[in-house]
Coordinates of N, CA and C in Angstrom, one line a residue:
X1448 N -25.9 46.2 87.4 CA -27.5 47.3 87.9 C -28.4 47.8 87.0
X1449 N -29.2 47.8 87.5 CA -30.5 48.5 86.4 C -31.8 48.8 87.5
X1450 N -32.4 49.9 86.9 CA -34.0 50.1 87.2 C -34.9 49.5 87.7
X1451 N -35.4 49.5 88.7 CA -36.6 48.9 89.1 C -37.4 49.8 89.4
X1452 N -38.6 50.6 88.5 CA -39.7 51.3 89.2 C -40.9 50.2 90.5
X1453 N -41.2 50.9 91.0 CA -42.0 50.7 92.0 C -43.1 51.2 92.0
X1454 N -44.2 50.7 91.6 CA -45.3 51.1 91.7 C -46.4 50.9 92.3
X1455 N -47.5 51.3 92.6 CA -48.8 50.6 92.9 C -50.0 50.8 91.9
X1456 N -51.0 49.7 91.6 CA -51.8 49.9 90.8 C -53.4 49.9 92.1
X1457 N -53.6 49.9 90.9 CA -55.3 49.9 91.3 C -55.4 50.6 92.4
X1458 N -54.7 51.9 93.0 CA -55.1 52.7 94.2 C -56.5 53.3 94.2
X1459 N -56.6 53.3 95.5 CA -57.8 53.7 95.9 C -57.8 55.0 96.1
X1460 N -58.6 56.4 95.4 CA -58.1 57.3 95.6 C -57.1 58.4 96.2
X1461 N -56.3 57.1 95.7 CA -54.3 57.4 95.7 C -53.8 56.8 97.1
X1462 N -54.4 55.9 97.6 CA -54.3 55.4 98.7 C -54.1 53.8 98.4
X1463 N -53.7 52.9 99.0 CA -52.9 51.6 98.6 C -52.7 50.9 97.1
X1464 N -53.4 50.2 96.8 CA -53.6 49.4 95.3 C -52.0 48.5 95.8
X1465 N -52.0 47.5 94.3 CA -51.5 46.1 94.6 C -49.2 46.7 94.7
X1466 N -48.9 46.9 95.5 CA -47.1 46.8 94.9 C -46.6 45.8 93.8
X1467 N -45.8 46.7 92.9 CA -45.2 46.1 92.0 C -43.9 46.6 91.4
X1468 N -42.8 45.0 91.8 CA -41.5 46.1 90.4 C -42.1 46.2 89.3
X1469 N -41.7 46.7 88.4 CA -41.3 46.6 86.8 C -40.0 47.0 86.1
X1470 N -39.4 46.1 85.4 CA -37.4 45.9 84.9 C -37.9 46.5 83.4
X1471 N -37.2 47.2 83.3 CA -37.6 47.8 82.0 C -36.4 47.5 81.3
X1472 N -35.2 46.9 81.4 CA -33.6 46.1 81.3 C -34.2 44.7 81.6
X1473 N -34.3 44.1 80.3 CA -33.8 42.4 80.7 C -32.6 42.1 79.5
X1474 N -31.9 43.3 79.1 CA -30.9 42.6 78.2 C -29.4 41.6 79.0
X1475 N -29.8 40.1 78.6 CA -29.2 39.1 79.4 C -29.6 38.4 80.4
X1476 N -30.8 38.5 80.9 CA -31.5 38.3 81.7 C -32.1 37.0 81.7
X1477 N -31.8 35.9 82.3 CA -31.9 34.5 82.3 C -33.3 34.1 83.4
X1478 N -34.1 33.2 82.9 CA -35.7 32.8 83.4 C -35.6 33.5 85.1
X1479 N -34.2 32.4 85.2 CA -33.8 32.1 86.3 C -33.5 33.4 87.3
X1480 N -32.9 34.0 86.3 CA -32.3 35.3 87.1 C -33.6 36.3 87.6
X1481 N -34.6 36.6 86.4 CA -36.0 37.1 86.8 C -36.9 36.1 87.8
X1482 N -36.6 35.2 88.0 CA -37.4 34.5 89.0 C -36.9 34.7 90.0
X1483 N -35.7 34.4 90.4 CA -35.1 35.5 91.6 C -35.3 36.4 91.8
X1484 N -35.3 37.4 91.1 CA -35.7 39.1 91.2 C -37.1 39.0 91.8
X1485 N -37.9 38.4 91.2 CA -39.6 38.4 91.9 C -39.5 38.2 92.7
X1486 N -38.8 37.0 93.6 CA -38.6 35.9 94.8 C -38.1 37.0 95.6
X1487 N -36.7 37.4 95.9 CA -35.9 38.6 96.2 C -37.3 40.3 96.7
X1488 N -37.7 40.4 95.3 CA -38.8 41.5 95.8 C -39.8 41.4 96.7
X1489 N -40.2 40.2 96.4 CA -41.6 39.6 97.3 C -42.7 40.3 97.1
X1490 N -42.6 41.0 96.0 CA -44.4 41.7 95.8 C -45.0 40.6 95.1
X1491 N -46.2 40.4 95.1 CA -47.4 40.3 94.8 C -47.1 39.4 93.2
X1492 N -46.5 40.3 92.0 CA -45.5 39.8 90.6 C -44.8 41.1 90.7
X1493 N -43.6 40.8 89.6 CA -43.0 41.6 89.1 C -42.7 41.3 87.7
X1494 N -42.3 42.4 86.8 CA -43.2 42.4 85.4 C -42.2 42.9 84.9
X1495 N -41.3 42.1 83.8 CA -40.3 42.6 82.8 C -40.4 42.3 81.6
X1496 N -40.2 43.9 81.1 CA -40.8 44.5 79.6 C -39.6 44.4 79.0
X1497 N -39.5 43.6 77.6 CA -38.7 43.2 76.8 C -39.3 43.8 74.9
X1498 N -38.3 45.4 75.0 CA -38.7 46.2 74.0 C -37.6 46.3 72.9
X1499 N -36.3 45.6 72.9 CA -35.8 45.4 71.9 C -35.5 45.8 70.8
X1500 N -36.7 45.0 70.2 CA -36.2 44.5 68.6 C -37.4 45.7 67.6
X1501 N -37.7 46.9 68.7 CA -39.2 47.3 67.7 C -40.2 47.1 67.7
X1502 N -40.5 45.7 68.4 CA -41.8 46.0 67.4 C -42.9 45.9 69.2
X1503 N -44.3 45.0 68.9 CA -44.8 45.6 70.4 C -44.0 45.4 71.3
X1504 N -44.0 45.8 72.4 CA -43.3 45.3 74.0 C -43.6 43.8 74.3
X1505 N -42.8 43.3 74.5 CA -43.2 41.9 74.8 C -43.0 42.2 76.9
X1506 N -44.3 41.8 77.5 CA -44.4 41.9 79.0 C -43.5 39.7 79.9
X1507 N -43.3 39.6 80.5 CA -43.6 37.9 80.9 C -43.1 39.1 83.0
X1508 N -44.0 38.0 83.1 CA -45.3 38.4 84.7 C -44.5 37.0 85.8
X1509 N -44.0 37.4 86.7 CA -43.4 36.2 88.1 C -43.9 36.8 89.3
X1510 N -44.6 36.1 89.8 CA -45.0 36.0 91.6 C -44.1 35.8 91.8
X1511 N -43.9 35.8 93.4 CA -42.4 35.1 94.3 C -42.2 33.8 93.9
X1512 N -43.0 33.2 93.1 CA -43.1 31.3 93.3 C -42.8 31.3 92.1
X1513 N -43.2 31.3 90.9 CA -43.4 31.1 89.6 C -43.6 31.7 88.3
X1514 N -43.9 32.1 87.4 CA -44.0 32.8 85.8 C -45.3 32.3 86.1
X1515 N -46.2 34.0 85.2 CA -47.5 33.6 85.0 C -47.5 34.2 83.6
X1516 N -49.1 33.0 82.9 CA -49.2 34.0 81.5 C -50.0 35.0 81.6
X1517 N -50.5 35.5 82.5 CA -51.4 36.3 82.3 C -51.6 37.0 84.0
X1518 N -51.3 38.6 84.2 CA -52.1 38.5 85.2 C -51.5 40.8 85.4
X1519 N -53.5 41.1 86.1 CA -54.0 42.0 85.4 C -53.3 43.4 86.5
X1520 N -52.5 43.2 87.1 CA -51.8 44.8 87.4 C -50.5 45.0 87.3
X1521 N -50.2 43.8 87.3 CA -48.4 43.5 85.8 C -48.6 44.1 84.4
X1522 N -50.1 44.0 84.3 CA -49.8 44.6 82.5 C -50.2 46.2 82.9
X1523 N -51.7 46.7 83.7 CA -51.7 48.1 83.5 C -50.6 48.8 84.3
X1524 N -49.6 48.0 85.3 CA -48.3 48.8 86.0 C -47.1 48.9 84.4
X1525 N -47.0 47.8 83.4 CA -46.6 48.3 82.6 C -47.2 49.2 81.7
X1526 N -48.4 48.7 81.5 CA -49.1 50.2 80.7 C -48.6 51.1 81.1
X1527 N -48.9 51.5 82.2 CA -48.4 53.3 82.7 C -47.1 53.2 82.5
X1528 N -46.4 52.4 82.8 CA -44.8 52.8 81.8 C -44.2 52.8 81.3
X1529 N -44.8 52.1 80.1 CA -44.6 52.5 78.4 C -46.0 53.7 78.2
X1530 N -46.9 54.2 78.5 CA -47.8 55.1 77.7 C -47.1 57.2 78.9
X1531 N -46.7 56.8 80.2 CA -46.6 57.6 80.8 C -44.7 58.0 81.0
X1532 N -44.2 57.3 80.6 CA -42.6 57.5 81.2 C -42.1 57.3 79.8
X1533 N -42.2 56.7 78.8 CA -41.6 56.4 77.4 C -41.2 55.4 77.7
X1534 N -40.7 55.3 76.0 CA -40.2 56.2 74.4 C -41.8 56.2 74.5
X1535 N -42.9 55.9 74.3 CA -43.8 56.2 73.6 C -43.8 55.7 72.3
X1536 N -45.1 55.6 71.6 CA -45.4 55.1 70.4 C -46.4 53.6 70.2
X1537 N -45.9 52.8 71.4 CA -47.1 51.8 71.8 C -48.1 51.5 72.2
X1538 N -49.3 51.0 71.8 CA -50.7 50.8 72.0 C -51.1 50.0 72.5
X1539 N -49.9 48.8 72.5 CA -50.0 47.3 72.9 C -48.9 46.7 72.9
X1540 N -49.0 45.8 73.8 CA -48.1 45.1 74.3 C -48.5 43.3 74.1
X1541 N -47.6 42.4 74.5 CA -47.6 41.0 74.3 C -47.7 40.3 75.2
X1542 N -48.4 39.6 75.8 CA -47.7 38.5 77.1 C -48.5 37.1 76.7
X1543 N -48.3 36.2 77.9 CA -48.7 34.9 78.0 C -50.0 34.3 76.9
X1544 N -51.0 35.6 77.4 CA -51.8 35.3 76.6 C -52.3 35.7 75.3
X1545 N -51.0 36.2 74.7 CA -51.7 37.0 73.3 C -51.8 38.5 73.8
X1546 N -52.1 39.2 72.4 CA -51.9 40.4 72.7 C -52.8 41.5 73.5
X1547 N -52.3 42.6 73.8 CA -53.0 43.8 74.8 C -53.2 44.5 74.2
X1548 N -54.2 45.0 74.2 CA -54.4 46.6 74.2 C -53.9 47.7 75.1
X1549 N -53.9 49.0 75.2 CA -52.9 49.7 76.4 C -53.6 51.5 75.6
X1550 N -54.4 52.1 76.9 CA -54.0 53.4 76.3 C -54.5 54.1 78.0
X1551 N -54.2 55.6 78.4 CA -54.8 55.7 79.0 C -56.0 57.2 79.1
X1552 N -57.7 57.0 80.2 CA -58.1 58.0 79.7 C -58.2 57.9 81.3
X1553 N -58.7 60.0 81.1 CA -59.0 60.4 82.5 C -57.9 60.0 83.5
X1554 N -57.0 59.3 83.9 CA -55.5 59.8 84.4 C -56.2 58.0 84.6
X1555 N -56.7 57.1 84.3 CA -56.7 55.8 84.4 C -56.5 55.2 83.5
X1556 N -55.0 53.8 83.6 CA -54.9 53.3 82.8 C -55.4 52.0 82.5
X1557 N -56.2 51.5 81.4 CA -56.7 50.8 80.7 C -56.1 49.6 80.3
X1558 N -56.1 48.6 80.4 CA -55.7 47.2 79.2 C -57.1 46.4 79.1
X1559 N -56.9 46.0 77.7 CA -57.9 45.3 77.1 C -57.6 43.8 77.3
X1560 N -57.7 42.8 77.4 CA -57.0 41.0 77.6 C -58.2 40.6 76.8
X1561 N -57.9 39.7 76.1 CA -58.5 38.7 75.0 C -59.7 38.3 76.1
X1562 N -61.1 38.0 75.2 CA -61.8 37.9 76.3 C -62.3 35.9 75.7
X1563 N -63.1 35.3 76.4 CA -63.6 34.3 76.2 C -62.2 33.1 76.4
X1564 N -62.5 33.4 77.9 CA -62.1 31.9 78.6 C -62.9 30.8 78.9
X1565 N -62.4 29.5 78.9 CA -63.6 28.2 78.9 C -63.8 28.6 80.6
X1566 N -64.8 28.5 80.8 CA -65.3 28.0 82.6 C -66.4 26.8 82.5
X1567 N -66.3 26.5 84.2 CA -66.9 25.0 83.9 C -67.8 25.6 85.4
X1568 N -68.6 24.2 85.6 CA -69.2 24.6 87.5 C -68.3 24.1 88.2
X1569 N -68.5 24.6 89.5 CA -67.3 23.2 90.2 C -68.6 22.4 90.9
X1570 N -68.4 21.3 91.1 CA -68.9 20.1 91.3 C -68.0 19.2 92.5
X1571 N -66.4 19.6 92.9 CA -66.0 18.9 93.8 C -66.5 19.2 95.0
X1572 N -66.6 18.3 96.0 CA -66.7 18.0 97.0 C -65.5 18.7 98.2
X1573 N -65.3 19.9 98.5 CA -64.4 20.3 99.2 C -64.9 20.1 100.8
X1574 N -63.6 20.5 101.2 CA -63.1 21.0 102.4 C -64.7 22.3 103.0
X1575 N -64.9 22.0 104.3 CA -66.2 23.2 104.5 C -65.2 24.5 105.0
X1576 N -65.8 25.8 104.6 CA -64.8 26.4 104.3 C -65.8 27.9 104.5
X1577 N -66.7 28.3 103.5 CA -67.5 29.3 103.6 C -68.6 28.7 103.0
X1578 N -69.6 29.8 103.5 CA -70.9 29.0 102.7 C -71.3 30.0 101.1
X1579 N -70.9 29.4 100.5 CA -70.8 29.5 98.9 C -72.1 29.5 98.5
X1580 N -72.3 30.4 97.3 CA -73.8 30.4 97.0 C -74.1 30.3 95.1
X1581 N -72.4 30.4 94.6 CA -72.5 30.2 93.0 C -70.6 29.2 93.3
X1582 N -70.2 28.9 93.0 CA -68.9 28.7 92.5 C -68.6 28.3 91.1
X1583 N -67.6 28.6 90.7 CA -67.2 28.6 89.1 C -65.2 28.3 89.1
X1584 N -65.5 27.6 88.1 CA -63.7 27.9 87.6 C -63.5 28.0 86.2
X1585 N -63.0 28.8 86.5 CA -62.5 29.9 84.8 C -61.3 29.4 84.7
X1586 N -60.9 29.1 83.3 CA -59.2 28.7 83.4 C -58.9 30.5 82.7
X1587 N -57.8 30.9 83.2 CA -57.7 31.6 83.1 C -55.5 32.0 82.8
X1588 N -55.2 31.6 82.1 CA -55.7 30.0 81.7 C -54.7 28.9 83.1
X1589 N -54.4 29.7 83.9 CA -55.1 29.5 85.3 C -55.9 28.9 85.8
X1590 N -56.3 27.7 86.3 CA -57.7 27.7 86.8 C -58.2 28.3 87.7
X1591 N -59.0 29.3 88.0 CA -59.6 30.4 88.8 C -60.3 29.5 89.5
X1592 N -60.7 29.5 90.8 CA -62.0 29.4 91.7 C -62.5 30.0 92.0
X1593 N -63.7 30.5 92.0 CA -64.7 32.3 91.7 C -66.0 31.4 92.9
X1594 N -65.9 31.7 93.7 CA -66.6 31.6 94.8 C -67.5 32.8 95.3
X1595 N -68.9 32.0 94.8 CA -69.9 33.9 95.9 C -70.6 33.4 97.2
X1596 N -70.3 34.1 97.5 CA -71.1 34.5 98.8 C -72.1 35.4 98.9
X1597 N -72.7 35.7 100.3 CA -74.1 36.3 100.3 C -73.8 37.8 100.5
X1598 N -72.7 38.2 101.4 CA -72.7 39.6 101.5 C -71.7 39.9 101.7
X1599 N -70.7 40.9 102.0 CA -69.5 41.6 101.7 C -69.1 41.5 103.2
X1600 N -69.5 41.4 104.4 CA -69.1 41.0 105.5 C -68.9 39.3 105.7
X1601 N -69.2 38.6 104.6 CA -68.6 36.7 104.7 C -67.5 36.8 103.6
X1602 N -67.7 38.1 103.1 CA -65.9 38.1 101.9 C -65.2 38.8 103.5
X1603 N -64.9 39.7 104.2 CA -64.5 40.2 105.0 C -63.9 39.5 105.9
X1604 N -64.4 38.5 106.4 CA -64.4 37.8 108.0 C -64.1 36.2 107.4
X1605 N -63.9 36.0 105.9 CA -63.3 34.7 105.9 C -61.8 34.5 106.5
X1606 N -61.7 33.6 106.8 CA -60.1 33.0 106.8 C -59.0 32.2 105.5
X1607 N -57.7 32.2 106.0 CA -57.9 32.0 104.4 C -58.7 30.2 103.9
X1608 N -58.3 29.5 102.2 CA -58.8 29.0 102.4 C -58.4 27.7 102.8
X1609 N -58.7 26.6 102.9 CA -58.1 25.3 103.7 C -57.5 24.8 102.6
X1610 N -56.7 23.5 102.8 CA -56.1 22.9 101.6 C -57.1 22.4 100.8
X1611 N -57.4 22.1 99.8 CA -58.5 21.8 98.7 C -59.3 22.5 97.9
X1612 N -58.9 23.2 98.6 CA -59.7 24.9 97.9 C -58.7 24.9 96.2
X1613 N -57.9 24.4 96.1 CA -57.4 24.7 94.9 C -56.3 25.7 95.2
X1614 N -55.7 26.1 94.1 CA -54.1 27.5 94.2 C -54.3 28.5 93.9
X1615 N -55.8 29.3 93.5 CA -56.3 30.4 93.1 C -57.6 30.6 93.3
X1616 N -58.2 31.1 93.9 CA -59.6 31.1 94.2 C -59.4 32.7 95.1
X1617 N -61.0 33.1 94.3 CA -61.5 34.6 94.0 C -62.6 34.4 95.3
X1618 N -63.1 35.3 96.6 CA -64.6 34.9 97.4 C -64.8 36.9 97.4
X1619 N -66.0 36.4 96.6 CA -66.9 37.4 96.3 C -68.2 37.7 97.0
X1620 N -68.5 39.2 97.4 CA -70.3 39.0 96.7 C -70.1 40.6 96.6
X1621 N -71.9 40.8 95.7 CA -72.3 42.5 95.4 C -71.5 43.1 96.7
X1622 N -71.3 44.5 96.2 CA -72.0 45.4 97.8 C -72.5 45.6 97.4
X1623 N -72.7 46.9 96.0 CA -74.0 47.9 95.5 C -74.1 46.9 94.2
X1624 N -75.4 45.9 94.3 CA -75.3 44.8 93.3 C -75.8 45.7 92.1
X1625 N -75.1 45.4 91.0 CA -74.5 45.7 89.7 C -73.9 46.7 89.7
X1626 N -73.0 47.2 90.8 CA -72.0 48.3 90.7 C -71.0 47.9 91.0
X1627 N -70.3 47.4 92.3 CA -69.2 47.2 92.5 C -70.0 46.0 93.3
X1628 N -68.5 45.0 93.3 CA -68.5 44.0 94.3 C -67.1 43.6 95.5
X1629 N -67.4 43.0 96.7 CA -66.2 43.1 97.7 C -65.7 42.0 97.3
X1630 N -64.3 41.8 97.1 CA -64.0 40.7 96.9 C -62.4 40.9 97.7
X1631 N -61.4 39.0 98.3 CA -60.4 38.5 98.0 C -59.5 38.0 97.5
X1632 N -59.0 37.9 97.5 CA -57.9 36.5 96.3 C -56.8 36.2 96.9
X1633 N -56.6 34.4 97.2 CA -56.3 34.4 97.7 C -55.3 32.9 96.8
X1634 N -53.9 32.7 96.8 CA -52.8 32.2 95.7 C -51.9 31.6 96.6
X1635 N -51.8 30.7 97.9 CA -50.4 30.5 98.7 C -49.7 29.5 97.9
X1636 N -49.9 28.9 96.6 CA -49.3 27.7 96.0 C -48.4 28.5 94.8
X1637 N -49.2 29.6 94.4 CA -48.5 30.7 93.6 C -47.4 32.2 94.3
X1638 N -47.2 31.7 95.9 CA -46.3 32.3 96.4 C -47.5 33.6 97.2
X1639 N -47.9 33.5 97.1 CA -49.0 35.2 97.7 C -50.4 34.4 98.1
X1640 N -49.9 34.6 99.2 CA -51.3 33.8 99.9 C -52.6 34.3 100.6
X1641 N -52.2 36.2 100.2 CA -53.7 37.1 100.0 C -53.2 38.4 98.8
X1642 N -53.7 38.7 98.3 CA -53.5 39.6 96.6 C -54.3 40.8 97.2
X1643 N -53.3 41.5 97.0 CA -54.4 43.3 97.3 C -55.0 43.7 96.3
X1644 N -54.9 43.3 94.7 CA -55.8 43.6 94.0 C -55.3 42.9 92.6
X1645 N -56.0 41.6 92.1 CA -55.9 41.1 91.2 C -56.3 41.0 90.2
X1646 N -56.1 41.7 89.0 CA -56.9 42.0 87.9 C -57.6 40.8 87.1
X1647 N -56.5 39.6 86.9 CA -57.0 39.0 86.2 C -58.1 38.1 86.9
X1648 N -58.2 38.2 88.6 CA -59.9 37.9 89.0 C -60.8 38.2 89.1
X1649 N -60.5 39.6 88.7 CA -62.0 40.3 88.1 C -62.5 40.4 86.3
X1650 N -61.2 40.1 85.6 CA -61.7 39.8 84.7 C -62.3 38.1 84.4
X1651 N -62.1 37.2 85.5 CA -62.8 36.1 85.5 C -64.2 36.1 85.8
X1652 N -64.2 37.3 86.7 CA -65.4 37.4 87.6 C -66.6 37.9 86.0
X1653 N -66.0 38.7 85.4 CA -66.9 39.4 84.3 C -66.9 38.4 83.3
X1654 N -65.7 37.3 82.9 CA -66.4 36.1 82.3 C -67.5 35.7 83.1
X1655 N -67.7 34.8 84.0 CA -68.7 34.5 85.1 C -70.3 35.3 84.7
X1656 N -70.0 36.3 84.8 CA -71.6 36.8 84.6 C -71.9 37.0 83.3
X1657 N -70.5 37.1 82.7 CA -71.2 37.2 81.3 C -71.9 35.4 80.9
X1658 N -71.6 34.5 81.4 CA -71.9 33.2 81.2 C -73.2 32.8 82.8
X1659 N -73.4 34.2 82.7 CA -74.8 33.7 83.6 C -75.5 34.7 82.9
X1660 N -75.3 35.5 81.8 CA -76.6 36.2 80.8 C -76.5 37.6 80.9
X1661 N -75.3 38.2 81.6 CA -74.9 39.9 82.1 C -73.8 40.0 80.9
X1662 N -74.4 40.4 79.7 CA -73.2 40.4 78.7 C -72.6 41.3 78.2
X1663 N -73.1 42.9 78.8 CA -72.2 43.9 79.1 C -72.6 44.6 80.3
X1664 N -71.4 45.8 80.4 CA -71.6 46.5 82.0 C -70.3 47.0 82.7
X1665 N -70.7 47.8 83.1 CA -69.1 48.1 84.4 C -69.2 47.7 85.7
X1666 N -68.0 47.6 86.3 CA -67.9 47.2 87.7 C -67.0 47.7 88.2
X1667 N -66.9 48.0 89.7 CA -65.8 48.0 90.2 C -66.0 47.3 91.6
X1668 N -64.6 46.3 91.7 CA -64.0 45.6 92.2 C -62.7 46.1 93.8
X1669 N -63.7 45.9 94.7 CA -62.9 46.7 96.1 C -62.3 45.2 97.1
X1670 N -61.4 45.8 96.9 CA -60.4 44.6 97.0 C -59.2 45.3 98.5
X1671 N -58.6 44.4 98.8 CA -56.8 44.8 99.5 C -57.2 45.6 101.2
X1672 N -58.6 45.7 102.0 CA -58.8 46.1 102.8 C -58.2 44.9 103.9
X1673 N -58.5 44.0 103.8 CA -58.0 43.0 104.8 C -56.3 42.9 105.1
X1674 N -55.8 43.5 103.8 CA -54.4 43.2 104.2 C -53.4 44.6 104.2
X1675 N -54.2 45.6 104.1 CA -53.9 47.2 104.3 C -54.0 47.8 103.1
X1676 N -54.1 47.1 101.8 CA -54.2 47.8 100.9 C -54.9 48.2 100.1
X1677 N -56.5 49.0 100.4 CA -57.1 49.4 99.7 C -56.7 49.6 98.3
X1678 N -57.6 49.2 97.2 CA -57.4 49.3 96.1 C -59.2 48.9 95.4
X1679 N -58.5 49.7 93.9 CA -60.4 49.7 92.9 C -60.0 48.9 91.8
X1680 N -60.6 48.3 91.2 CA -60.1 48.1 89.7 C -61.4 48.4 89.1
X1681 N -61.6 48.6 87.9 CA -62.7 49.0 87.6 C -62.8 48.2 85.9
X1682 N -63.9 47.9 85.8 CA -64.0 47.1 84.6 C -65.1 47.5 83.8
X1683 N -64.6 47.2 82.1 CA -66.1 47.9 81.5 C -66.3 46.6 80.4
X1684 N -67.0 46.2 80.2 CA -67.4 45.0 78.9 C -69.1 45.0 78.2
X1685 N -68.2 44.9 77.0 CA -69.5 44.1 76.3 C -68.7 42.9 75.3
X1686 N -69.9 42.3 74.8 CA -69.9 41.2 73.7 C -68.5 40.8 73.7
X1687 N -67.6 39.9 73.8 CA -66.3 40.1 72.9 C -65.0 40.6 73.5
X1688 N -65.4 41.9 74.3 CA -64.5 42.7 74.6 C -64.9 42.8 76.5
X1689 N -63.7 43.0 76.5 CA -63.0 43.4 77.9 C -62.5 44.8 78.5
X1690 N -63.0 45.3 79.2 CA -61.5 46.7 79.9 C -61.3 47.2 80.9
X1691 N -59.9 46.6 81.3 CA -59.4 47.0 82.7 C -58.4 47.7 83.1
X1692 N -59.2 48.8 84.5 CA -58.3 49.9 84.5 C -58.5 50.4 85.8
X1693 N -57.5 51.0 86.0 CA -57.4 51.6 87.5 C -56.2 52.7 87.5
X1694 N -56.1 53.4 88.6 CA -54.8 54.3 89.3 C -53.1 53.6 89.1
X1695 N -52.7 54.5 88.9 CA -51.0 53.9 89.6 C -50.6 55.1 90.1
X1696 N -49.7 54.8 91.2 CA -49.0 55.7 92.0 C -47.7 55.1 91.6
X1697 N -46.8 56.3 91.0 CA -45.2 55.6 91.3 C -44.2 55.8 92.6
X1698 N -43.8 55.5 93.4 CA -43.6 55.1 94.9 C -41.7 55.8 95.0
X1699 N -41.6 54.5 94.2 CA -39.7 55.4 93.6 C -38.9 54.5 93.1
X1700 N -37.7 54.4 92.6 CA -37.0 53.5 91.5 C -36.1 53.0 92.7
X1701 N -35.8 51.8 92.8 CA -34.8 50.8 92.8 C -33.7 50.1 92.6
X1702 N -32.4 50.5 92.5 CA -31.9 49.6 92.1 C -31.3 48.2 91.6
X1703 N -30.9 47.2 91.0 CA -31.5 45.8 91.4 C -29.2 45.3 90.8
X1704 N -29.2 45.1 91.9 CA -27.7 44.3 91.4 C -27.3 42.9 90.4
X1705 N -28.0 42.8 89.0 CA -28.1 42.2 88.2 C -27.3 41.8 87.0

């Protein structure tokens, strides 16, 4: 028996956010057991924190279907547990893409994933879905297909992407140009048909904007309304550095029989 903290990450004015399970006692847990826990919980991701060796905490991230090397809302949630509940003393953690800094500023939890993910234009002839005005693939390192459309309404009214659009798709449009975007994220092949808030996709969007000449800035990604979990993801970036932040609410603690 061990505890699992259930959080909502990237809440918007205290509401919504992406549910997350955080397990802090990983002693004796195998890969198969971690995957089973994540599948049984059914959240977009469940994160397991290992801090047994006294160094930087190491985290592993599982969707209901697969392990992920990097995902934003699990890292922000893990940072909240480490910074707010203790035992304290850490200002960074490691995940499948390397070292990630973490801190709390004005009630927001921030993490600093490494920048510089490879990108390329998407020139594949795909089935009809939306009238995208720009498509780009960002290696996160799982390939994310970013599809920009003309208006927030096109994002809100889109159906699920048909087969042939890849297994991780971010659909987005400017909400307030230069300040906020409206986004949705679909990843059925990862066990997440539609995600309420996707920090890794928000980082991928920053990578795309940098590639297109917006070398520094700040941005809010609004997501999750269509699935009943309104969320807000905050981003700041400058050359070589990106920070991903949001508010976190603890819902409850459950006991896992493992």
